């Protein structure tokens, strides 16, 4: 049975959130369902999954990942080429 568009959209949203470090709690899943429902209300065209992904920052606060400074500090150098 082929996957229907709303299933694909929900799966992509949940996968994106999981990969981004958002805990997939019951509340997060409910918000994902509402996100897909809201996007479907604007039309269930073939761009539905993309519209859902684009709406994630409006609905979810995503974890901020800070990149630590290099340790020891990087120093510019050369290997003797002229």
PDB file of C-alpha atoms in Angstrom:
ATOM      1  CA  UNK A   1       0.000   0.000   0.000  1.00  0.00           C
ATOM      2  CA  UNK A   2       1.603   3.303  -0.995  1.00  0.00           C
ATOM      3  CA  UNK A   3       2.251   5.803   1.734  1.00  0.00           C
ATOM      4  CA  UNK A   4      -0.147   8.729   1.647  1.00  0.00           C
ATOM      5  CA  UNK A   5       1.156  12.288   1.637  1.00  0.00           C
ATOM      6  CA  UNK A   6       0.183  13.195   5.216  1.00  0.00           C
ATOM      7  CA  UNK A   7       1.969  10.093   6.534  1.00  0.00           C
ATOM      8  CA  UNK A   8       5.067  11.043   4.588  1.00  0.00           C
ATOM      9  CA  UNK A   9       4.918  14.612   5.920  1.00  0.00           C
ATOM     10  CA  UNK A  10       4.536  13.466   9.536  1.00  0.00           C
ATOM     11  CA  UNK A  11       7.338  10.931   9.168  1.00  0.00           C
ATOM     12  CA  UNK A  12       9.666  13.594   7.759  1.00  0.00           C
ATOM     13  CA  UNK A  13       8.825  16.062  10.524  1.00  0.00           C
ATOM     14  CA  UNK A  14       9.424  13.487  13.264  1.00  0.00           C
ATOM     15  CA  UNK A  15      12.657  12.275  11.645  1.00  0.00           C
ATOM     16  CA  UNK A  16      13.886  15.863  11.279  1.00  0.00           C
ATOM     17  CA  UNK A  17      13.104  16.641  14.921  1.00  0.00           C
ATOM     18  CA  UNK A  18      14.727  13.439  16.153  1.00  0.00           C
ATOM     19  CA  UNK A  19      17.858  14.091  14.097  1.00  0.00           C
ATOM     20  CA  UNK A  20      17.939  17.651  15.437  1.00  0.00           C
ATOM     21  CA  UNK A  21      17.961  16.404  19.031  1.00  0.00           C
ATOM     22  CA  UNK A  22      14.358  17.177  19.968  1.00  0.00           C
ATOM     23  CA  UNK A  23      12.969  14.599  22.391  1.00  0.00           C
ATOM     24  CA  UNK A  24       9.961  12.914  20.771  1.00  0.00           C
ATOM     25  CA  UNK A  25       7.678  13.103  23.767  1.00  0.00           C
ATOM     26  CA  UNK A  26       3.908  12.768  23.593  1.00  0.00           C
ATOM     27  CA  UNK A  27       3.629  16.564  23.556  1.00  0.00           C
ATOM     28  CA  UNK A  28       6.157  16.874  20.712  1.00  0.00           C
ATOM     29  CA  UNK A  29       4.276  14.273  18.658  1.00  0.00           C
ATOM     30  CA  UNK A  30       0.994  16.092  19.219  1.00  0.00           C
ATOM     31  CA  UNK A  31       2.549  19.369  18.093  1.00  0.00           C
ATOM     32  CA  UNK A  32       3.931  17.593  15.009  1.00  0.00           C
ATOM     33  CA  UNK A  33       0.444  16.297  14.216  1.00  0.00           C
ATOM     34  CA  UNK A  34      -0.990  19.814  14.585  1.00  0.00           C
ATOM     35  CA  UNK A  35       1.764  21.167  12.337  1.00  0.00           C
ATOM     36  CA  UNK A  36       0.843  18.659   9.606  1.00  0.00           C
ATOM     37  CA  UNK A  37      -2.867  19.369  10.098  1.00  0.00           C
ATOM     38  CA  UNK A  38      -2.306  23.129   9.769  1.00  0.00           C
ATOM     39  CA  UNK A  39      -0.211  22.649   6.635  1.00  0.00           C
ATOM     40  CA  UNK A  40      -2.866  20.353   5.141  1.00  0.00           C
ATOM     41  CA  UNK A  41      -5.492  23.046   5.730  1.00  0.00           C
ATOM     42  CA  UNK A  42      -3.500  25.249   3.333  1.00  0.00           C
ATOM     43  CA  UNK A  43      -3.675  22.511   0.710  1.00  0.00           C
ATOM     44  CA  UNK A  44      -2.459  18.948   0.497  1.00  0.00           C
ATOM     45  CA  UNK A  45      -0.374  19.283  -2.656  1.00  0.00           C
ATOM     46  CA  UNK A  46       2.835  17.433  -3.403  1.00  0.00           C
ATOM     47  CA  UNK A  47       4.805  20.128  -1.566  1.00  0.00           C
ATOM     48  CA  UNK A  48       3.143  19.261   1.779  1.00  0.00           C
ATOM     49  CA  UNK A  49       6.210  17.568   3.334  1.00  0.00           C
ATOM     50  CA  UNK A  50       8.424  20.534   2.391  1.00  0.00           C
ATOM     51  CA  UNK A  51       5.934  23.051   3.804  1.00  0.00           C
ATOM     52  CA  UNK A  52       5.790  21.063   7.036  1.00  0.00           C
ATOM     53  CA  UNK A  53       9.581  21.060   7.366  1.00  0.00           C
ATOM     54  CA  UNK A  54       9.646  24.814   6.670  1.00  0.00           C
ATOM     55  CA  UNK A  55       7.127  25.349   9.506  1.00  0.00           C
ATOM     56  CA  UNK A  56       9.155  23.530  12.168  1.00  0.00           C
ATOM     57  CA  UNK A  57      10.939  26.670  13.490  1.00  0.00           C
ATOM     58  CA  UNK A  58       7.541  28.322  14.041  1.00  0.00           C
ATOM     59  CA  UNK A  59       6.288  25.453  16.232  1.00  0.00           C
ATOM     60  CA  UNK A  60       9.348  23.907  17.887  1.00  0.00           C
ATOM     61  CA  UNK A  61      12.179  25.419  19.842  1.00  0.00           C
ATOM     62  CA  UNK A  62      15.121  23.473  18.571  1.00  0.00           C
ATOM     63  CA  UNK A  63      18.153  22.822  20.764  1.00  0.00           C
ATOM     64  CA  UNK A  64      21.044  25.185  20.181  1.00  0.00           C
ATOM     65  CA  UNK A  65      24.253  23.298  19.609  1.00  0.00           C
ATOM     66  CA  UNK A  66      27.359  25.255  20.409  1.00  0.00           C
ATOM     67  CA  UNK A  67      30.627  24.234  18.854  1.00  0.00           C
ATOM     68  CA  UNK A  68      33.482  24.328  21.370  1.00  0.00           C
ATOM     69  CA  UNK A  69      36.655  26.253  20.647  1.00  0.00           C
ATOM     70  CA  UNK A  70      39.607  24.266  19.356  1.00  0.00           C
ATOM     71  CA  UNK A  71      41.909  23.133  22.103  1.00  0.00           C
ATOM     72  CA  UNK A  72      44.799  23.798  21.890  1.00  0.00           C
ATOM     73  CA  UNK A  73      44.204  26.961  19.864  1.00  0.00           C
ATOM     74  CA  UNK A  74      44.888  26.643  16.150  1.00  0.00           C
ATOM     75  CA  UNK A  75      47.988  28.446  14.912  1.00  0.00           C
ATOM     76  CA  UNK A  76      48.688  29.319  11.334  1.00  0.00           C
ATOM     77  CA  UNK A  77      51.837  27.738   9.951  1.00  0.00           C
ATOM     78  CA  UNK A  78      53.518  26.423   6.850  1.00  0.00           C
ATOM     79  CA  UNK A  79      55.656  23.482   5.888  1.00  0.00           C
ATOM     80  CA  UNK A  80      58.365  25.359   4.024  1.00  0.00           C
ATOM     81  CA  UNK A  81      56.982  25.660   0.482  1.00  0.00           C
ATOM     82  CA  UNK A  82      58.008  28.843  -1.307  1.00  0.00           C
TER      83      UNK A  82
END
